[in-house]
Coordinates of C-alpha atoms and ligand atoms in Angstrom, one line a residue:
M24 CA 0.0 0.0 0.0
P25 CA 1.8 3.2 -1.1
E26 CA -0.2 5.5 1.2
F27 CA -3.1 5.3 3.6
R28 CA -5.6 8.1 3.3
L29 CA -7.6 8.8 6.5
V30 CA -10.3 11.5 6.9
Q31 CA -11.1 12.7 10.4
I32 CA -14.5 14.2 10.9
S33 CA -15.7 15.4 14.3
D34 CA -18.5 17.0 16.3
T35 CA -21.1 16.3 13.6
H36 CA -23.8 16.9 16.3
L37 CA -26.6 15.5 14.1
A38 CA -30.3 15.7 14.8
R39 CA -33.4 15.5 12.7
R40 CA -34.5 18.9 13.9
L41 CA -31.3 20.7 12.8
P42 CA -31.2 20.7 9.0
L43 CA -28.2 23.1 8.7
L44 CA -26.0 20.6 10.5
T45 CA -27.4 17.7 8.3
D46 CA -26.6 19.8 5.2
N47 CA -23.0 20.3 6.3
F48 CA -22.7 16.5 6.9
H49 CA -24.0 15.8 3.4
R50 CA -21.5 18.1 1.9
V51 CA -18.7 16.2 3.7
R52 CA -20.3 12.9 2.8
E53 CA -20.2 13.9 -0.9
Y54 CA -16.5 14.7 -0.6
I55 CA -15.8 11.4 1.1
N56 CA -17.8 9.3 -1.3
A57 CA -16.1 11.0 -4.2
R58 CA -12.6 10.8 -2.8
R59 CA -13.0 7.4 -1.2
P60 CA -10.3 7.5 1.6
D61 CA -9.2 4.2 3.2
L62 CA -10.8 5.1 6.5
V63 CA -13.0 7.7 8.1
V64 CA -12.7 8.4 11.8
N65 CA -15.4 10.4 13.7
T66 CA -13.8 11.7 16.9
G67 CA -17.0 12.1 18.8
D68 CA -20.1 14.1 19.4
L69 CA -21.8 12.3 16.6
G70 CA -25.3 13.3 17.6
W71 CA -26.5 16.6 18.9
D72 CA -27.1 15.2 22.3
G73 CA -27.5 11.5 22.7
P74 CA -28.0 11.3 26.5
T75 CA -31.1 13.5 26.3
S76 CA -32.2 12.6 22.8
P77 CA -31.3 9.0 21.9
D78 CA -32.9 9.5 18.5
D79 CA -30.0 11.9 17.7
L80 CA -27.6 8.9 17.8
E81 CA -29.9 6.8 15.7
F82 CA -30.2 9.6 13.2
A83 CA -26.4 10.1 13.1
R84 CA -26.0 6.3 12.6
T85 CA -28.2 6.3 9.5
L86 CA -26.3 9.2 8.0
H87 CA -22.9 7.7 8.6
A88 CA -24.2 4.5 7.0
E89 CA -24.3 6.6 3.8
L90 CA -20.5 6.8 3.8
S91 CA -19.2 4.3 1.3
V92 CA -15.9 3.7 3.1
P93 CA -14.9 1.9 6.4
C94 CA -15.6 4.1 9.5
R95 CA -14.5 4.0 13.1
F96 CA -16.1 5.9 15.9
I97 CA -15.1 7.1 19.4
P98 CA -17.7 8.7 21.7
G99 CA -17.9 12.4 22.8
N100 CA -19.5 13.9 25.8
H101 CA -22.7 14.6 23.8
D102 CA -22.9 10.9 22.9
I103 CA -22.5 9.2 26.3
G104 CA -22.1 12.0 28.9
D105 CA -18.9 13.7 30.2
N106 CA -16.0 12.6 32.4
P107 CA -15.3 14.4 35.7
S108 CA -12.2 16.6 36.2
D109 CA -10.3 17.0 39.5
V110 CA -10.2 20.8 39.5
G111 CA -13.4 22.2 38.1
P112 CA -17.1 21.8 38.6
P113 CA -18.7 18.5 37.8
P114 CA -20.1 18.0 34.3
S115 CA -23.7 19.0 33.9
Q116 CA -24.3 15.6 32.2
P117 CA -22.0 12.9 33.5
I118 CA -21.3 9.7 31.6
T119 CA -23.5 6.7 32.5
E120 CA -23.0 3.0 31.9
R121 CA -26.3 2.9 30.1
D122 CA -25.3 5.6 27.5
L123 CA -21.9 4.0 27.1
Q124 CA -23.4 0.6 26.4
N125 CA -26.0 2.2 24.0
F126 CA -23.1 3.8 22.1
I127 CA -21.2 0.5 21.8
A128 CA -24.4 -1.3 20.6
M129 CA -24.9 1.3 17.9
Y130 CA -21.4 2.2 16.7
G131 CA -19.2 -0.7 17.7
E132 CA -16.2 -0.8 20.1
D133 CA -15.4 2.6 21.8
R134 CA -11.7 1.8 21.4
W135 CA -9.9 0.3 18.5
C136 CA -6.6 -0.2 16.8
V137 CA -6.2 -0.2 13.0
E138 CA -2.8 -1.1 11.3
A139 CA -1.9 0.1 7.9
A140 CA 1.0 1.6 5.9
G141 CA 3.5 1.0 8.8
W142 CA 1.2 2.8 11.3
C143 CA -1.0 1.9 14.2
F144 CA -4.1 4.1 14.5
I145 CA -5.4 3.9 18.0
G146 CA -8.8 5.3 19.1
L147 CA -9.5 5.7 22.8
N148 CA -12.7 6.5 24.7
A149 CA -11.8 9.7 26.5
M150 CA -15.1 9.9 28.3
V151 CA -14.4 7.0 30.6
M152 CA -11.1 8.6 31.8
N153 CA -11.1 9.6 35.4
T154 CA -14.5 7.9 36.0
G155 CA -13.5 4.8 37.9
F156 CA -15.8 2.8 35.6
P157 CA -14.6 -0.8 35.0
R158 CA -14.3 0.3 31.4
E159 CA -11.6 2.8 32.3
A160 CA -9.2 0.1 33.8
E161 CA -10.1 -2.3 31.0
Q162 CA -9.1 0.3 28.4
I163 CA -5.7 0.8 30.0
D164 CA -5.1 -3.0 30.0
W165 CA -6.3 -3.1 26.4
L166 CA -4.0 -0.2 25.4
A167 CA -1.0 -1.9 27.0
E168 CA -1.7 -5.0 24.9
Q169 CA -2.0 -2.9 21.7
L170 CA 1.3 -1.0 22.4
A171 CA 3.1 -4.3 23.1
G172 CA 2.2 -5.3 19.5
V173 CA 3.2 -2.0 17.8
K174 CA 6.7 -3.3 17.1
G175 CA 8.4 -0.3 15.5
R176 CA 5.4 1.1 13.7
Q177 CA 4.5 4.8 14.1
V178 CA 1.5 5.6 16.2
A179 CA -1.4 8.0 15.7
L180 CA -3.8 8.5 18.6
F181 CA -7.5 9.6 18.3
L182 CA -9.4 11.0 21.3
H183 CA -12.5 13.2 21.6
K184 CA -10.8 15.8 23.9
P185 CA -7.3 17.3 23.4
L186 CA -4.6 16.3 25.8
F187 CA -3.6 19.9 26.6
L188 CA -3.5 23.4 25.4
E189 CA 0.3 23.9 24.8
S190 CA 2.2 21.3 26.9
P191 CA 1.7 18.5 29.5
D192 CA 3.4 20.7 32.1
E193 CA 0.7 23.4 32.2
P194 CA -1.7 23.5 35.2
Q195 CA -5.2 22.5 34.6
L196 CA -7.6 25.4 35.2
A197 CA -11.1 25.0 36.7
A198 CA -12.6 27.1 34.0
T199 CA -11.4 24.9 31.2
S200 CA -11.1 21.6 33.0
L201 CA -13.8 19.9 30.9
R202 CA -12.0 20.9 27.7
Y203 CA -9.0 18.6 28.1
I204 CA -8.3 15.1 29.2
P205 CA -7.9 15.2 33.1
V206 CA -4.3 15.3 34.3
Q207 CA -3.9 11.8 35.8
P208 CA -5.3 9.7 32.9
R209 CA -3.5 12.1 30.4
N210 CA -0.2 11.5 32.1
R211 CA -0.8 7.8 32.2
V212 CA -1.5 7.6 28.5
L213 CA 1.5 9.8 27.7
Q214 CA 3.7 7.6 29.9
M215 CA 2.5 4.5 28.1
M216 CA 3.0 6.1 24.8
G217 CA 6.7 6.7 25.8
Q218 CA 7.4 3.1 24.8
V219 CA 6.3 3.7 21.2
D220 CA 6.9 6.2 18.4
L221 CA 3.9 8.4 18.9
R222 CA 3.7 11.0 16.1
L223 CA 0.1 12.3 16.0
V224 CA -2.6 13.1 18.4
A225 CA -5.9 13.9 16.7
S226 CA -8.9 15.3 18.7
G227 CA -12.1 17.2 18.4
H228 CA -14.5 18.6 21.0
V229 CA -13.4 22.3 21.0
H230 CA -15.0 23.1 17.6
Q231 CA -11.8 25.0 16.6
R232 CA -9.2 24.0 14.1
R233 CA -5.7 23.9 15.4
D234 CA -2.3 22.4 14.3
F235 CA 0.8 22.5 16.5
S236 CA 3.7 20.3 17.6
F237 CA 5.1 19.4 21.0
G238 CA 8.3 17.6 20.7
H239 CA 8.0 15.0 18.0
V240 CA 4.2 14.8 18.3
R241 CA 1.9 16.8 16.0
H242 CA -1.4 17.7 17.7
I243 CA -4.4 18.3 15.4
W244 CA -7.7 19.7 16.6
A245 CA -10.3 18.9 14.0
P246 CA -13.0 21.5 13.7
S247 CA -16.7 20.6 13.9
V248 CA -18.3 19.4 10.7
G249 CA -21.4 21.3 11.8
F250 CA -20.9 24.5 13.7
F251 CA -18.6 26.7 15.9
F252 CA -19.2 28.8 19.0
S253 CA -19.3 32.7 19.0
D254 CA -16.5 34.6 20.8
K255 CA -19.1 35.5 23.4
R256 CA -19.5 31.8 24.2
Q257 CA -15.9 30.6 23.8
E258 CA -12.5 32.2 23.6
V259 CA -10.5 32.1 20.4
I260 CA -7.7 29.5 20.5
G261 CA -7.4 28.3 16.9
T262 CA -9.6 28.9 13.9
K263 CA -13.3 29.1 14.2
E264 CA -14.7 27.5 11.1
V265 CA -16.4 24.2 10.0
G266 CA -14.5 21.6 8.1
F267 CA -12.5 18.4 8.5
V268 CA -9.0 17.0 8.2
E269 CA -7.5 14.6 5.7
Y270 CA -4.2 12.7 6.4
R271 CA -2.0 10.8 4.0
F272 CA 0.2 8.3 5.9
K273 CA 3.3 6.6 4.5
P274 CA 5.6 4.2 6.4
D275 CA 8.0 7.0 7.4
S276 CA 5.9 10.2 7.1
F277 CA 2.5 11.8 7.0
E278 CA 0.8 14.9 5.6
V279 CA -2.1 16.9 7.0
F280 CA -4.6 18.7 4.9
H281 CA -7.1 21.1 6.6
L282 CA -10.2 21.1 4.4
K283 CA -13.7 22.3 4.0
A284 CA -16.1 20.5 1.6
P285 CA -17.5 22.4 -1.3
G286 CA -20.8 23.9 -0.1
Q287 CA -20.1 23.4 3.6
I288 CA -21.3 26.5 5.4
D289 CA -19.8 28.2 8.5
V290 CA -22.7 27.9 11.1
D291 CA -22.6 29.8 14.4
L292 CA -24.3 27.9 17.2
D293 CA -26.3 31.1 18.0
S294 CA -27.9 30.9 14.5
L295 CA -29.4 27.5 15.3
S296 CA -31.5 28.7 18.2
Ligands
LIG25 FE1 -18.9 19.0 20.1
LIG26 FE1 -17.5 17.4 23.0

């Protein structure tokens, strides 16, 4: 295989009652079905709000079934509820076992490893981190097994939430504690990744596009396919726009393309209500 093309979409937030978001998904679907990458990864928040409206997840499932390429999914806080942080207020909608199992029943495993072109692509369920759920410890054991089998391949990690803003040394702030992976599980994952050649961490959740490197690792924040938040609601960190990310992986390198599908429209959350 000369190269492996992977398209990351994120934060599609689909719901039957929100046609603007469905339209943006269809524009991306048209791009994907025309370009036929080897794999599509949705890094979470598939539905508008699965815990309160289970039909959103079912609607999102039917739309993703229209993608004519293999897909993998990891859950976001709007799919199964949020994980607690140690420094900030508790999430308004905490993760539940019921919503987690519902997601797995609809979308398959919430963690996965795909090998291609000399790479291991690993998806992790960020929402179980810091919960104490049995699934959290199981995921760590599973990750250790996967990493033991990497054997010199480069590794790309996919999670709903980013690991950090600039560096793993920064303190976690109460005001933004639900934006990032909590400190303890983050440090655990990074420590485990120290035994392999981690090159890429791809996340969603923030609804802003961002691309930076820390050490040898490139961190990509995919924008939402559907909408962004106004400056009144959320500070500017990266680029507020809708879109997606395409990657081309070769055994010793990868390229990143920040894209917007033809006809995809920048939607401000405030215009939906
Ligand atoms: Fe989101
Ligand atoms: Fe999210």
